[in-house]
Amino acid sequence: MSDKTHPPQVFISHTTADKEWTDQFATALRDKGVQIWYDGWNLRPGDKWQDRLEDALRDSRIFCVVVGDRGAETPWTYFEIGAALADQKIIVPVLSDTSRQIQLPPMLSRYQAIGERTPVEAASRLADLVETAGTAGT
C-alpha cells in the first residue's frame, strides 16, 4: 500500500486473466518491503478509479507490467504502458507464465523482462532492482 507520504516505488499493471499470479507477486513484493501500488489492494468502492490509477502511475518510479500467456493487450494496459513511456519510468515486463513462449507487445520488447518460475522468485528479482534503483544517483 502507499499514500502521499510514501509514494509507491512500483506500479503494478496486469490484466484480469493474470490476477491470481499477480496477487501472489504483489504479496511477495510487499513482504520484501517494497512500496507498491496494486489496484487489487489500493482501489476502494466509490473511488474514482481512473484518477487514482493515474495519480499512482505518475507518483511511482518503476512501472511493472505483468504479461501472461494472453499477453498484455487491453486498451487500458496500453494506456498505462504509454503513460509510463512518456513519464520515462523504469519499465520492467514480468512474465507470469514462463512455460510458454510469451510474445511481448512491440513497445515492451526492447526492455529486459523478468521471467522466473514463480511469483515469489519474480518478486525477489524486482525487489533487487528496486533496491538498486533507490541508490542510483545518490
mmCIF file of C-alpha atoms in Angstrom:
data_model
loop_
_atom_site.group_PDB
_atom_site.id
_atom_site.type_symbol
_atom_site.label_atom_id
_atom_site.label_comp_id
_atom_site.label_asym_id
_atom_site.label_seq_id
_atom_site.Cartn_x
_atom_site.Cartn_y
_atom_site.Cartn_z
ATOM 1 C CA MET A 1 0.000 0.000 0.000
ATOM 2 C CA SER A 2 1.073 3.582 -0.413
ATOM 3 C CA ASP A 3 -0.043 7.108 0.282
ATOM 4 C CA LYS A 4 1.218 10.603 -0.468
ATOM 5 C CA THR A 5 3.811 10.466 2.333
ATOM 6 C CA HIS A 6 5.158 7.150 0.982
ATOM 7 C CA PRO A 7 4.597 7.130 -2.777
ATOM 8 C CA PRO A 8 4.763 3.737 -4.450
ATOM 9 C CA GLN A 9 8.118 2.630 -5.739
ATOM 10 C CA VAL A 10 6.432 0.187 -8.115
ATOM 11 C CA PHE A 11 3.183 0.457 -10.047
ATOM 12 C CA ILE A 12 1.866 -2.990 -10.995
ATOM 13 C CA SER A 13 -0.096 -3.266 -14.233
ATOM 14 C CA HIS A 14 -1.844 -6.513 -15.155
ATOM 15 C CA THR A 15 -4.844 -7.969 -16.911
ATOM 16 C CA THR A 16 -7.694 -9.763 -15.155
ATOM 17 C CA ALA A 17 -6.506 -13.061 -16.652
ATOM 18 C CA ASP A 18 -3.299 -12.786 -14.581
ATOM 19 C CA LYS A 19 -4.924 -11.693 -11.308
ATOM 20 C CA GLU A 20 -4.171 -14.824 -9.263
ATOM 21 C CA TRP A 21 -0.476 -14.812 -10.255
ATOM 22 C CA THR A 22 -0.281 -11.040 -9.736
ATOM 23 C CA ASP A 23 -1.832 -11.316 -6.249
ATOM 24 C CA GLN A 24 0.968 -13.690 -5.239
ATOM 25 C CA PHE A 25 3.606 -11.485 -6.890
ATOM 26 C CA ALA A 26 2.312 -8.334 -5.155
ATOM 27 C CA THR A 27 2.184 -10.099 -1.787
ATOM 28 C CA ALA A 28 5.785 -11.252 -2.174
ATOM 29 C CA LEU A 29 6.902 -7.704 -3.093
ATOM 30 C CA ARG A 30 5.085 -6.256 -0.091
ATOM 31 C CA ASP A 31 6.641 -8.908 2.159
ATOM 32 C CA LYS A 32 10.055 -7.735 0.930
ATOM 33 C CA GLY A 33 9.232 -4.172 1.991
ATOM 34 C CA VAL A 34 8.626 -2.754 -1.487
ATOM 35 C CA GLN A 35 6.075 0.085 -1.631
ATOM 36 C CA ILE A 36 3.680 -0.910 -4.398
ATOM 37 C CA TRP A 37 0.504 0.327 -5.973
ATOM 38 C CA TYR A 38 -1.725 -2.561 -6.967
ATOM 39 C CA ASP A 39 -5.330 -1.975 -7.952
ATOM 40 C CA GLY A 40 -6.456 -5.134 -6.166
ATOM 41 C CA TRP A 41 -5.448 -3.538 -2.848
ATOM 42 C CA ASN A 42 -5.461 0.199 -3.420
ATOM 43 C CA LEU A 43 -8.850 0.794 -5.023
ATOM 44 C CA ARG A 44 -11.853 1.042 -2.710
ATOM 45 C CA PRO A 45 -15.558 1.121 -3.506
ATOM 46 C CA GLY A 46 -16.531 4.621 -4.553
ATOM 47 C CA ASP A 47 -13.039 5.625 -5.689
ATOM 48 C CA LYS A 48 -12.688 7.446 -8.960
ATOM 49 C CA TRP A 49 -10.561 4.560 -10.146
ATOM 50 C CA GLN A 50 -9.144 6.256 -13.235
ATOM 51 C CA ASP A 51 -7.936 9.288 -11.239
ATOM 52 C CA ARG A 52 -6.425 7.072 -8.512
ATOM 53 C CA LEU A 53 -4.677 4.919 -11.070
ATOM 54 C CA GLU A 54 -3.260 7.897 -12.972
ATOM 55 C CA ASP A 55 -2.004 9.506 -9.733
ATOM 56 C CA ALA A 56 -0.303 6.278 -8.647
ATOM 57 C CA LEU A 57 1.288 5.789 -12.038
ATOM 58 C CA ARG A 58 2.568 9.366 -12.017
ATOM 59 C CA ASP A 59 3.966 9.032 -8.470
ATOM 60 C CA SER A 60 5.718 5.686 -8.948
ATOM 61 C CA ARG A 61 9.299 5.267 -10.071
ATOM 62 C CA ILE A 62 9.099 1.800 -11.624
ATOM 63 C CA PHE A 63 6.362 0.534 -13.932
ATOM 64 C CA CYS A 64 5.952 -3.235 -13.775
ATOM 65 C CA VAL A 65 3.646 -4.853 -16.300
ATOM 66 C CA VAL A 66 2.695 -8.490 -15.762
ATOM 67 C CA VAL A 67 2.387 -10.273 -19.095
ATOM 68 C CA GLY A 68 0.759 -13.702 -19.208
ATOM 69 C CA ASP A 69 0.109 -16.172 -21.978
ATOM 70 C CA ARG A 70 -2.713 -13.946 -23.240
ATOM 71 C CA GLY A 71 -0.332 -11.015 -23.492
ATOM 72 C CA ALA A 72 -0.962 -7.520 -22.193
ATOM 73 C CA GLU A 73 -3.224 -6.434 -24.960
ATOM 74 C CA THR A 74 -6.058 -4.487 -23.419
ATOM 75 C CA PRO A 75 -6.698 -0.834 -24.227
ATOM 76 C CA TRP A 76 -6.158 0.180 -20.598
ATOM 77 C CA THR A 77 -2.858 -1.715 -20.335
ATOM 78 C CA TYR A 78 -1.683 0.034 -23.492
ATOM 79 C CA PHE A 79 -2.653 3.379 -21.945
ATOM 80 C CA GLU A 80 -0.622 2.566 -18.827
ATOM 81 C CA ILE A 81 2.388 1.479 -20.898
ATOM 82 C CA GLY A 82 2.172 4.675 -22.954
ATOM 83 C CA ALA A 83 1.969 6.828 -19.832
ATOM 84 C CA ALA A 84 4.980 5.034 -18.322
ATOM 85 C CA LEU A 85 6.970 5.603 -21.513
ATOM 86 C CA ALA A 86 6.001 9.271 -21.629
ATOM 87 C CA ASP A 87 6.955 9.762 -17.959
ATOM 88 C CA GLN A 88 10.275 7.954 -18.536
ATOM 89 C CA LYS A 89 9.638 5.359 -15.845
ATOM 90 C CA ILE A 90 11.873 2.360 -15.375
ATOM 91 C CA ILE A 91 9.851 -0.247 -17.255
ATOM 92 C CA VAL A 92 10.011 -3.911 -16.292
ATOM 93 C CA PRO A 93 7.919 -6.539 -18.057
ATOM 94 C CA VAL A 94 7.327 -9.565 -15.803
ATOM 95 C CA LEU A 95 6.368 -12.823 -17.499
ATOM 96 C CA SER A 96 3.785 -14.689 -15.464
ATOM 97 C CA ASP A 97 3.905 -17.915 -17.429
ATOM 98 C CA THR A 98 7.416 -18.943 -18.380
ATOM 99 C CA SER A 99 6.339 -22.400 -19.528
ATOM 100 C CA ARG A 100 5.157 -20.934 -22.835
ATOM 101 C CA GLN A 101 6.665 -18.536 -25.331
ATOM 102 C CA ILE A 102 5.198 -15.183 -24.423
ATOM 103 C CA GLN A 103 5.152 -12.538 -27.104
ATOM 104 C CA LEU A 104 5.707 -9.113 -25.585
ATOM 105 C CA PRO A 105 3.830 -6.217 -27.149
ATOM 106 C CA PRO A 106 6.141 -4.329 -29.538
ATOM 107 C CA MET A 107 6.573 -1.341 -27.233
ATOM 108 C CA LEU A 108 7.793 -3.641 -24.422
ATOM 109 C CA SER A 109 10.009 -5.953 -26.465
ATOM 110 C CA ARG A 110 13.060 -3.688 -26.110
ATOM 111 C CA TYR A 111 13.038 -3.988 -22.299
ATOM 112 C CA GLN A 112 14.665 -6.866 -20.453
ATOM 113 C CA ALA A 113 11.930 -8.931 -18.839
ATOM 114 C CA ILE A 114 11.861 -10.890 -15.607
ATOM 115 C CA GLY A 115 10.875 -14.477 -16.323
ATOM 116 C CA GLU A 116 11.141 -16.560 -13.169
ATOM 117 C CA ARG A 117 9.268 -19.786 -12.465
ATOM 118 C CA THR A 118 7.185 -18.478 -9.554
ATOM 119 C CA PRO A 119 5.676 -15.159 -8.462
ATOM 120 C CA VAL A 120 7.924 -15.186 -5.370
ATOM 121 C CA GLU A 121 11.088 -15.629 -7.461
ATOM 122 C CA ALA A 122 9.974 -12.848 -9.818
ATOM 123 C CA ALA A 123 9.289 -10.578 -6.823
ATOM 124 C CA SER A 124 12.803 -11.209 -5.499
ATOM 125 C CA ARG A 125 14.300 -10.108 -8.819
ATOM 126 C CA LEU A 126 12.178 -6.957 -8.904
ATOM 127 C CA ALA A 127 12.896 -6.175 -5.245
ATOM 128 C CA ASP A 128 16.629 -6.306 -6.075
ATOM 129 C CA LEU A 129 16.045 -3.767 -8.858
ATOM 130 C CA VAL A 130 14.057 -1.504 -6.535
ATOM 131 C CA GLU A 131 16.919 -1.540 -4.049
ATOM 132 C CA THR A 132 19.459 -0.756 -6.782
ATOM 133 C CA ALA A 133 17.273 1.952 -8.356
ATOM 134 C CA GLY A 134 16.782 3.522 -4.930
ATOM 135 C CA THR A 135 20.522 4.055 -4.545
ATOM 136 C CA ALA A 136 21.196 5.187 -8.116
ATOM 137 C CA GLY A 137 22.261 8.775 -8.344
ATOM 138 C CA THR A 138 22.921 9.155 -4.611
#
